Coordinates of C-alpha atoms and ligand atoms in Angstrom, one line a residue:
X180 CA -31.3 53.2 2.0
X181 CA -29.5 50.5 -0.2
X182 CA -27.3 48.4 2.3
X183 CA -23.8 47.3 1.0
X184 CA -21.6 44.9 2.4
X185 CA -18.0 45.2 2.5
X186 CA -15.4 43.1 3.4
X187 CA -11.6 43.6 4.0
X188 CA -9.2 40.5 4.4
X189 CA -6.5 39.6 6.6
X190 CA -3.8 42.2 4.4
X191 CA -6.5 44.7 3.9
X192 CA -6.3 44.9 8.0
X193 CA -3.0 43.9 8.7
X194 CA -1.5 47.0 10.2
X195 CA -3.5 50.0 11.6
X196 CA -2.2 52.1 8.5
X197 CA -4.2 49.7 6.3
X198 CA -7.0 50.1 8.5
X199 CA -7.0 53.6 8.3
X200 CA -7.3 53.1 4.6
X201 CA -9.8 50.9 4.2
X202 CA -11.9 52.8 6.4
X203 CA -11.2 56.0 4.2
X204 CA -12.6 53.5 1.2
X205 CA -16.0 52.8 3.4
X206 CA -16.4 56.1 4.3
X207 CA -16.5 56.7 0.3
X208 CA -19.2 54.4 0.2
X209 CA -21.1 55.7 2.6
X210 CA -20.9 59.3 0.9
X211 CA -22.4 58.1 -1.9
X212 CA -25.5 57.2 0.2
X213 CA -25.4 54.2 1.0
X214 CA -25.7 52.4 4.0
X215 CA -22.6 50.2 4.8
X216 CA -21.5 46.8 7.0
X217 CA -17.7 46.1 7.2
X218 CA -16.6 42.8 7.6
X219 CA -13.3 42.3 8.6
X220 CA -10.4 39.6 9.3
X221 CA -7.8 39.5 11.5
X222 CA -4.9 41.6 10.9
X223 CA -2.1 39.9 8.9
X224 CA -1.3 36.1 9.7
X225 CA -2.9 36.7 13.6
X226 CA -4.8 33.8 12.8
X227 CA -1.7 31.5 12.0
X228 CA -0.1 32.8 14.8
X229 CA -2.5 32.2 17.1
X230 CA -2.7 28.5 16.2
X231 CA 1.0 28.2 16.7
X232 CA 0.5 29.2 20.5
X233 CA -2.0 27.0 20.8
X234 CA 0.6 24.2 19.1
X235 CA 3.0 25.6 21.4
X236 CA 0.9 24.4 24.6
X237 CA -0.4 21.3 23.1
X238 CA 2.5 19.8 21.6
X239 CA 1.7 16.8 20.0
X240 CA -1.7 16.6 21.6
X241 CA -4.8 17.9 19.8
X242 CA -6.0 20.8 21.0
X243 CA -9.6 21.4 22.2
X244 CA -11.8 22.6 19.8
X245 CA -13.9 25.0 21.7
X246 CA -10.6 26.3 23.3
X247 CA -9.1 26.9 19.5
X248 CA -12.3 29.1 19.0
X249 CA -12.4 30.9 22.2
X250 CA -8.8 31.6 20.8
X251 CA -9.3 32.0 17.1
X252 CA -12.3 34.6 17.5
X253 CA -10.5 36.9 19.5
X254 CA -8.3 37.7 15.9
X255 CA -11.1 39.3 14.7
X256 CA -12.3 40.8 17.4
X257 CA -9.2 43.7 17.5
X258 CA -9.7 44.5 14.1
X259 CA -13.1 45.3 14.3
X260 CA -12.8 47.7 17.4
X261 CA -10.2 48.8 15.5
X262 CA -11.7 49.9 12.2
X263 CA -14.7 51.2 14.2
X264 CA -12.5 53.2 15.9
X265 CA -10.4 54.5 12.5
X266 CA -14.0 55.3 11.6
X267 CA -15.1 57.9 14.2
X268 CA -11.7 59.1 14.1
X269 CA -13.1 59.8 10.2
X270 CA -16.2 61.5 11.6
X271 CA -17.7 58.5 10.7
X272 CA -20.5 57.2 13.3
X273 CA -19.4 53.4 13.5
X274 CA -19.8 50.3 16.1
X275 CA -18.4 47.2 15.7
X276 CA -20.3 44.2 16.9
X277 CA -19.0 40.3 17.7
X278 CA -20.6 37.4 15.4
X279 CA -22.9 36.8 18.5
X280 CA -24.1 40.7 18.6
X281 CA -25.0 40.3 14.4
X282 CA -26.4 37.1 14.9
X283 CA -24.7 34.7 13.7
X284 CA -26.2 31.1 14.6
X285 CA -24.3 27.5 14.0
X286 CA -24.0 24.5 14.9
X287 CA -21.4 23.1 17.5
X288 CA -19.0 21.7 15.2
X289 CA -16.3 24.2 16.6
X290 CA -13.1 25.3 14.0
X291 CA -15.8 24.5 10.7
X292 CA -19.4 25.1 12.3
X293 CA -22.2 25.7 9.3
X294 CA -24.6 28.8 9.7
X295 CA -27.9 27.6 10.6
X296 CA -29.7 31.2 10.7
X297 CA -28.2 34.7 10.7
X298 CA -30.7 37.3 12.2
X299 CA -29.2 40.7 11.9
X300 CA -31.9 42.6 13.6
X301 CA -29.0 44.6 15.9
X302 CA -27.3 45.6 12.6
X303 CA -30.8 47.0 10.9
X304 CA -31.0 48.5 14.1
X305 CA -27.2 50.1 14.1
X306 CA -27.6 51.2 10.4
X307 CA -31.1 52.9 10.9
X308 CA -29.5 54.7 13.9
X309 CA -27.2 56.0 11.0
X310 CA -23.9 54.3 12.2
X311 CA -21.8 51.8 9.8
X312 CA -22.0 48.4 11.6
X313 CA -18.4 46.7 11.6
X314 CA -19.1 42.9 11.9
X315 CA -16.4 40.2 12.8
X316 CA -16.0 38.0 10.3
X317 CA -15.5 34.0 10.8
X318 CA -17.4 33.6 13.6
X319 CA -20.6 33.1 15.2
X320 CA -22.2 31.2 18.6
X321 CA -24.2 28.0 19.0
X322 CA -27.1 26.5 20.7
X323 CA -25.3 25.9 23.8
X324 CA -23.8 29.5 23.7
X325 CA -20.4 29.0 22.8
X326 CA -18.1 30.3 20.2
X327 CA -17.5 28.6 17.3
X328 CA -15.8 29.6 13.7
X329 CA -16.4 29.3 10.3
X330 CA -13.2 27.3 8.8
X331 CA -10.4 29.1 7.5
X332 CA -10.9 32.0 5.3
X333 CA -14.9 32.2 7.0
X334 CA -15.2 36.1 6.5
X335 CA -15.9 35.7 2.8
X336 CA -18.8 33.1 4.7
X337 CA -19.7 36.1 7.1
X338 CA -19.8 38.7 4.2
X339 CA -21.7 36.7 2.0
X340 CA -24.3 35.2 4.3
X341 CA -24.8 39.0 6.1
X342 CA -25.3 40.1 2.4
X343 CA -28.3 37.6 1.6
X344 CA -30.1 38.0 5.2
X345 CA -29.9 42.0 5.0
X346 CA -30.7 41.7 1.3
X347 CA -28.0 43.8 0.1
X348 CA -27.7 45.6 -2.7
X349 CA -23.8 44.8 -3.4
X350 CA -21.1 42.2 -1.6
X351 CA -17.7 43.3 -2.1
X352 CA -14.7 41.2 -1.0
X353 CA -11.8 43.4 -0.9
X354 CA -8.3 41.7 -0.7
X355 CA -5.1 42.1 -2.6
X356 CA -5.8 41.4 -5.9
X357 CA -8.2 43.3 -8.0
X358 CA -10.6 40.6 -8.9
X359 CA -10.0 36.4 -9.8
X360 CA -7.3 35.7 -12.4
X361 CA -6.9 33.0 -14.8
X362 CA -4.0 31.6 -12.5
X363 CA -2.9 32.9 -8.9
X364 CA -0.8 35.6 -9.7
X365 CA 1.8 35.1 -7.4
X366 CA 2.3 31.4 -9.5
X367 CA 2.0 33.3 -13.1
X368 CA 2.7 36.4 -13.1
X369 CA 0.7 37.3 -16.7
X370 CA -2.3 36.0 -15.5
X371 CA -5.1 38.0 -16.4
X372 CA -7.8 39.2 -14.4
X373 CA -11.5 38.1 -15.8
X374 CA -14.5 40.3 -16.1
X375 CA -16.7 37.7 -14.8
X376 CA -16.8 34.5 -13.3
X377 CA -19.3 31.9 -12.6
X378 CA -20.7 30.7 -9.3
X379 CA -20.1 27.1 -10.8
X380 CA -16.3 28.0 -12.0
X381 CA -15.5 29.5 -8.8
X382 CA -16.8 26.8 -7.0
X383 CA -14.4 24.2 -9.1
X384 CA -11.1 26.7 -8.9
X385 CA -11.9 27.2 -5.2
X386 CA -12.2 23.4 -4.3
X387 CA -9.4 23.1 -6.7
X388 CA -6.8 25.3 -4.6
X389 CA -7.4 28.6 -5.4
X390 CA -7.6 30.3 -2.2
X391 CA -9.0 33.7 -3.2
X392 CA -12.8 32.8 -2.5
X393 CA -13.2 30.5 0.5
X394 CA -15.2 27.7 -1.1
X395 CA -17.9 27.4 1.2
X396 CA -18.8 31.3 1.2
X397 CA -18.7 30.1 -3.0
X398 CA -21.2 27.1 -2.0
X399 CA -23.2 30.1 -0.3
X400 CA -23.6 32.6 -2.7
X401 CA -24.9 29.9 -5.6
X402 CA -27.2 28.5 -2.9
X403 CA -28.6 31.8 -1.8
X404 CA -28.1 33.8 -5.2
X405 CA -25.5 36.5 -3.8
X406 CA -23.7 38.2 -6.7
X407 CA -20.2 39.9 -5.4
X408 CA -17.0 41.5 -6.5
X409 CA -13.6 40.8 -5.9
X410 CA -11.7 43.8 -6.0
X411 CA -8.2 45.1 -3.8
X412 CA -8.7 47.3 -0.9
X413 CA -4.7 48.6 -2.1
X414 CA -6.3 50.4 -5.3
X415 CA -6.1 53.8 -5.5
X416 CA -9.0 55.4 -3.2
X417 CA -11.8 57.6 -4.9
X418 CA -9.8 60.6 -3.5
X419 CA -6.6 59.6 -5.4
X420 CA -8.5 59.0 -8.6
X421 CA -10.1 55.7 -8.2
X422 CA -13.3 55.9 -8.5
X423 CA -13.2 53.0 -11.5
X424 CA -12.1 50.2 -9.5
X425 CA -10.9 47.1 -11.5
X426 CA -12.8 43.9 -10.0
X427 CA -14.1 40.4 -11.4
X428 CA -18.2 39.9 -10.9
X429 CA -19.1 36.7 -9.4
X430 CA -22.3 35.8 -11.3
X431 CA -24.5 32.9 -11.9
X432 CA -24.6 32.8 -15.9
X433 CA -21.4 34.6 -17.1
X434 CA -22.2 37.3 -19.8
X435 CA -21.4 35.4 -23.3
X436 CA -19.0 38.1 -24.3
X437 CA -17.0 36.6 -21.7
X438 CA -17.6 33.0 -21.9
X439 CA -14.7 30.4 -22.5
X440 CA -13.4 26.7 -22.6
X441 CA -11.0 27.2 -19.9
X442 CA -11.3 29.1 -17.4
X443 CA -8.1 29.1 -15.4
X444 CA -5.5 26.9 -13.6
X445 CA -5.5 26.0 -10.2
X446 CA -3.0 24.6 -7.8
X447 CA -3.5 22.9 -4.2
X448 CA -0.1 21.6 -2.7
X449 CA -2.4 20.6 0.6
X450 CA -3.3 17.3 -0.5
X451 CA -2.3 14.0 0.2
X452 CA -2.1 10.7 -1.7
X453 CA -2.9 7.3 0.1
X454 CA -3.1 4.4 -1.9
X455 CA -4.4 0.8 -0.9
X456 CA -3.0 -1.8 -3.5
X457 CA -4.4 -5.3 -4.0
X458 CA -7.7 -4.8 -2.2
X459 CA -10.2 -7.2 -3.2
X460 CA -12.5 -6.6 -6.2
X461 CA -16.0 -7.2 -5.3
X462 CA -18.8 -5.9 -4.2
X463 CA -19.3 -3.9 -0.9
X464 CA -15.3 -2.8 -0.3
X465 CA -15.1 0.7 -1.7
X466 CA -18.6 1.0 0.3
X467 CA -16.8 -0.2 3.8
X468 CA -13.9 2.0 3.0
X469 CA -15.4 5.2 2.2
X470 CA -18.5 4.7 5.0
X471 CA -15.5 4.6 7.6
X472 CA -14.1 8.0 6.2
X473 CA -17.7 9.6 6.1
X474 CA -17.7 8.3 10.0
X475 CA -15.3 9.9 10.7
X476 CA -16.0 13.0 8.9
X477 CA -13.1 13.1 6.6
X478 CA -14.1 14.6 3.2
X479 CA -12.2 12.7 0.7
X480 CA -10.8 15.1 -2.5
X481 CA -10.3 12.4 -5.6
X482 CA -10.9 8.7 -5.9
X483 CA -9.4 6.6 -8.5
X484 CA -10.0 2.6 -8.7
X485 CA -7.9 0.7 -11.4
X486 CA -8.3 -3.1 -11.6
X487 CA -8.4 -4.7 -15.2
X488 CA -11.6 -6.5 -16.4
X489 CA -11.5 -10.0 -14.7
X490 CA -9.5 -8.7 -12.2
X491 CA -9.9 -10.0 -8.6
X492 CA -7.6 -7.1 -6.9
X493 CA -7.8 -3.6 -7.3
X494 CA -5.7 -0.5 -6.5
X495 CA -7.7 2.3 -4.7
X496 CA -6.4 5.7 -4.6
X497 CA -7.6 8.2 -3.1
X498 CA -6.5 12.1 -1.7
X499 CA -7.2 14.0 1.2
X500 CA -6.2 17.3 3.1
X501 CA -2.8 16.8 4.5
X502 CA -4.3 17.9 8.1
X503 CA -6.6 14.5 7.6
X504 CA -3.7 12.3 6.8
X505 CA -3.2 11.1 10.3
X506 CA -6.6 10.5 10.7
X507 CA -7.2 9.1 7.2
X508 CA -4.1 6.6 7.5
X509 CA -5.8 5.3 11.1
X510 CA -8.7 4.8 9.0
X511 CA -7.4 2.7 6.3
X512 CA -5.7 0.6 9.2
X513 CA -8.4 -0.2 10.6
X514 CA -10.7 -1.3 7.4
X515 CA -7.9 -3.5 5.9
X516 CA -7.3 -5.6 9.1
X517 CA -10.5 -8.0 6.9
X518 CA -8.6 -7.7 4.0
X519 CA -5.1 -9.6 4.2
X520 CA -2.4 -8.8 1.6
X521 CA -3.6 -5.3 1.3
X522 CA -0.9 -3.0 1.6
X523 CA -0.8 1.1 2.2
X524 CA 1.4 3.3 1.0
X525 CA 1.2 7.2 1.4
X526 CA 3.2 10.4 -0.2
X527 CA 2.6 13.9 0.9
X528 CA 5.3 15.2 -1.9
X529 CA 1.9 15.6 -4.1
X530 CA 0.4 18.4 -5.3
X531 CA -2.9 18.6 -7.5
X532 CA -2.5 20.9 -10.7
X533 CA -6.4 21.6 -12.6
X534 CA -7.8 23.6 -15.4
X535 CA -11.4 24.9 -15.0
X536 CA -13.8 25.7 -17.6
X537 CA -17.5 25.8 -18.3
X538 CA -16.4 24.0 -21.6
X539 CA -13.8 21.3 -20.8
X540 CA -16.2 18.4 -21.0
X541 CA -18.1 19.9 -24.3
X542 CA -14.9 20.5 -26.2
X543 CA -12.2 17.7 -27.2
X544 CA -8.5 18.2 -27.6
X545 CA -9.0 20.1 -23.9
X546 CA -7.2 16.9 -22.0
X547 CA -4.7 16.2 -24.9
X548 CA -3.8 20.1 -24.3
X549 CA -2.8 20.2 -20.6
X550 CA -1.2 16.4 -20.9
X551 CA 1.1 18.1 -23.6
X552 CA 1.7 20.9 -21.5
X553 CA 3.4 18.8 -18.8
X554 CA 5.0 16.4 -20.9
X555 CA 6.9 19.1 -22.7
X556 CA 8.5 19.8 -19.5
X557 CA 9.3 15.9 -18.4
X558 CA 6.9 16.3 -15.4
X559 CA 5.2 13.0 -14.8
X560 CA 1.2 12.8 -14.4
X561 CA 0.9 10.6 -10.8
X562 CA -3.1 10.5 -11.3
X563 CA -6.0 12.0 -13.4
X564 CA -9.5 12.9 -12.1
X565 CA -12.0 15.3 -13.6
X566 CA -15.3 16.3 -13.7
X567 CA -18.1 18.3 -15.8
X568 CA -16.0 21.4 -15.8
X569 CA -12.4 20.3 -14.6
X570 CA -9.1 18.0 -15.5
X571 CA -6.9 17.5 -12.8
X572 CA -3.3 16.1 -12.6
X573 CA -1.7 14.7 -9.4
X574 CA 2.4 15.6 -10.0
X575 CA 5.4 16.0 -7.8
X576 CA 5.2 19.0 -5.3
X577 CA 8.4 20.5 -6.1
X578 CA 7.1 20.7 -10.2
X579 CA 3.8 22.1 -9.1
X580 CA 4.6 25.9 -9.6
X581 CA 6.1 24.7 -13.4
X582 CA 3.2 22.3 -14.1
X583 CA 0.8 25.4 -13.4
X584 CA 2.5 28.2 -15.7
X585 CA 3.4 25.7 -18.6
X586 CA -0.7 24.5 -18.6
X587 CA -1.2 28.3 -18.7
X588 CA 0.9 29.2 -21.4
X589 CA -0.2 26.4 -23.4
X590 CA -3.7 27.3 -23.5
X591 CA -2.9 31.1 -24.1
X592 CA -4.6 32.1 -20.5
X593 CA -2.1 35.3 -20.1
X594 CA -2.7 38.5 -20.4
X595 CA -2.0 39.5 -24.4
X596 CA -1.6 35.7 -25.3
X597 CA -3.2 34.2 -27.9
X598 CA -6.0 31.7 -26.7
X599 CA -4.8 28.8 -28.4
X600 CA -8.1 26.8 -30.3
X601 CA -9.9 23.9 -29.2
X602 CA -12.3 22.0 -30.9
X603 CA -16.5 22.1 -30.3
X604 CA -18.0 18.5 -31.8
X605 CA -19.8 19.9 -34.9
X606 CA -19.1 23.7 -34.2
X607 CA -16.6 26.2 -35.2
X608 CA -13.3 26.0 -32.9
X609 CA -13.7 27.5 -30.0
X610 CA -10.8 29.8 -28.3
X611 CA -9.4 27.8 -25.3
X612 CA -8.8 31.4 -23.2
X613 CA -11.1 33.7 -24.6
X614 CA -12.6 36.5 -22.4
Ligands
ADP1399 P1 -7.7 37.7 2.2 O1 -6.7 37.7 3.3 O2 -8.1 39.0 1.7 O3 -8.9 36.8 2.5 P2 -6.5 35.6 0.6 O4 -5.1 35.5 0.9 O5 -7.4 34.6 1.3 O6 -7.0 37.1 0.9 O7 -6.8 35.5 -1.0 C1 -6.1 36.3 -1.8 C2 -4.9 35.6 -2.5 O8 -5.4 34.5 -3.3 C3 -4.1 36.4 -3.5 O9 -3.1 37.1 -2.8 C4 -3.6 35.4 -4.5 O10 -2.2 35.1 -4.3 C5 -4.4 34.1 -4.1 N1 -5.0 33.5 -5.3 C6 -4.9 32.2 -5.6 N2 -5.5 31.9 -6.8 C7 -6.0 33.1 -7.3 C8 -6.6 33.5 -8.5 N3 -7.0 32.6 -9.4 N4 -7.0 34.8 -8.6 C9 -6.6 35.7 -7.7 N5 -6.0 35.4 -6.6 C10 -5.6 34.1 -6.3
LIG1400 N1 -8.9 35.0 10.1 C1 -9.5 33.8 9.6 C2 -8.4 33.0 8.9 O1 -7.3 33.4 8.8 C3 -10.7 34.1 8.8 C4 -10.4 34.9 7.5 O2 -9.4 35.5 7.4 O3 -11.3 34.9 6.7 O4 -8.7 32.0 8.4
MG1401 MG1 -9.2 34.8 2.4

């Protein structure tokens, strides 16, 4: 039988009503012959709240790693036994099984291990014996036989990765919102939902804040070829009338009917800016400077030198996660003790506002567009970075939320706006927001 693979985020779980409808929705699925794996988070914000007791004990002291995902996994553990349990209560034949029990393989780098091999021969095993296999999601075990976890948001990693080693026929990532808008909808609230979405513009809006996808399950599905859905586990059930369910296809070449110039806006307020003025310009710094981050394992977001020709100093910025500031400040320390009249300064008051689009680097006008946006509304541009398919704009935390819906509205992304046009060198004009 055709296996598909479900998976039901933290709000999808978060009390044992919402279990008991989600596991009405999987028992759907399995009616229509299929056979089904549940992957599930831990209810609600159990995962937040289990980090502030471990905060709670540890004070200002960093906490053990392994201990955190001793801690962490047991989230996910409850709301498996749980939905395995709303299950039978379904008449459903279900058993939920640890990361360890569907293996799940990683290395030992506890709170963000990578999955070295997944070998889901007890779930084959569990389905053929007709039962749905619940499966917790964000964690798995290592060499030495100790827990370890995905990162946060790692059940879209568990889903996707159990999809391509039991090569399913579907992934679904239910959460709550029906598919990947043009803009988080909580930020713009006429965002519009799109059909379809590439693995590479996914990839850029989920490195680029958006929090819907986790980006290394993204990374994982382009690697591995594993087309999903996004749709919300609080849509009407097939029983209520819902057997259309609205949802965005994650795909690796977007139909052309869909394609666009921009894709959507994305916001991510956890970042931090560290700038080192007046380093010296010549050969070998930015190599000793970034070889001590990549020591220490700290992935580095944007970097932006500036330094006139002829110039002998330069200004190196750079932004990180906000949880690597500590960390990345030490760092900085430590490099510029060769480098005398360096100086460091630091703001955390940032936040890093981009557009994404298959076409922002083959259009022009695109850049011009969202610098207009913000200077409209008197909100100051504090650093530009981009890339093949993104602009980004570093701007004051508090103006984030602004920034986002005016760069949204100015490129007619909303639902029953008018895409506003952009020029193609040598083509016609493209629409900036068309489907
Ligand atoms: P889950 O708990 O199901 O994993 P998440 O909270 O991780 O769900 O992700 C869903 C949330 O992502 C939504 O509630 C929404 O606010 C947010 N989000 C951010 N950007 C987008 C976007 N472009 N499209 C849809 N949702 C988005
Ligand atoms: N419960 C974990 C987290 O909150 C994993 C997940 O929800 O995907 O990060
Ligand atoms: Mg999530």
């Amino acid at each position: 039988m055709a296996i598909v693979v479900q998976k039901y985020g933290g709000t999808s779980v978060a009390s044992t009503e919402r279990i008991l409808r989600a596991a009405r929705r999987v028992a759907w699925k399995r009616s229509q012959g299929y056979d089904v794996v549940v992957v599930v988070s831990a209810m609600g914000d159990t995962t937040d709240s289990l980090i502030a007791l471990a905060e709670a004990i540890n004070g200002d002291a960093h906490p053990s790693p392994r201990e955190m995902d001793m801690l962490m996994a047991t989230g996910e553990q409850v709301s498996a036994a749980l939905m395995a349990m709303a299950l039978q209560r379904l008449g459903v034949p279900a058993v939920s099984l640890t990361g360890f029990q569907a293996g799940f393989f990683t290395d030992d780098t506890h709170r963000a291990a990578r999955i070295l091999d997944v070998k889901p021969d007890r779930v084959r095993k569990e389905l053929e014996a007709g039962r749905v296999v619940v499966v917790t999601g964000f964690q798995g075990i290592d060499a030495a036989g100790d827990l370890t976890t995905l990162g946060r948001g790692g059940s879209d990693l568990t889903a996707i990765a159990l999809a391509a080693a039991l090569d399913a026929e579907a992934c679904q990532i239910y959460t709550d919102v029906d598919g990947i808008y043009t803009a988080d909808p909580r930020i713009v609230p006429n965002a519009r939902r799109l059909e379809e979405i590439s693995y590479e513009e996914l990839l850029e809006m989920s490195s680029s804040g958006a929090q819907v996808m986790q980006l290394r399950s993204v990374e994982f599905a382009r690697q591995y070829g594993v087309e999903f859905e996004v749709l919300s586990s609080l849509s009407p059930l097939p029983d209520e009338g819902g057997t259309e369910e609205k949802k965005t296809k994650v795909v690796a070449r977007v139909n052309p009917q869909f394609q666009r110039v921009v894709t959507g806006v994305a916001v991510n307020s956890k970042v931090a800016r560290i700038t080192l003025l007046e380093v010296p310009d010549r050969p070998g710094i930015a190599a000793k400077l970034f070889s001590a981050f990549a020591r220490n394992k700290i992935v580095i977001d944007d970097i932006v030198q500036s330094g006139g020709p002829g110039a002998t100093q330069a200004d190196i910025s750079l932004t990180v996660a906000k949880d690597d500031l500590d960390v990345s400040l030490d760092i900085c320390r430590e490099v510029m003790q060769e480098w005398p009249g360096t100086q460091l300064v630091y703001d955390v008051d940032v936040a890093k506002v981009s557009i994404v689009g298959s076409g922002v680097a083959s259009n022009y006008g695109v850049a011009a567009t969202m610098f207009t946006a913000l200077a409209e509304r008197g909100i100051n541009i504090e650093m530009i970075t981009g890339s093949e398919i993104s602009i980004s704009c570093l701007v004051r935390a508090s103006r984030a939320a602004e920034a986002v819906q005016a760069i949204h509205e100015k490129f007619g992304l909303g639902d029953g706006d008018q895409p506003v046009a952009i020029g193609t060198r040598g083509g016609e004009d493209a629409k900036a927001g068309q489907k």
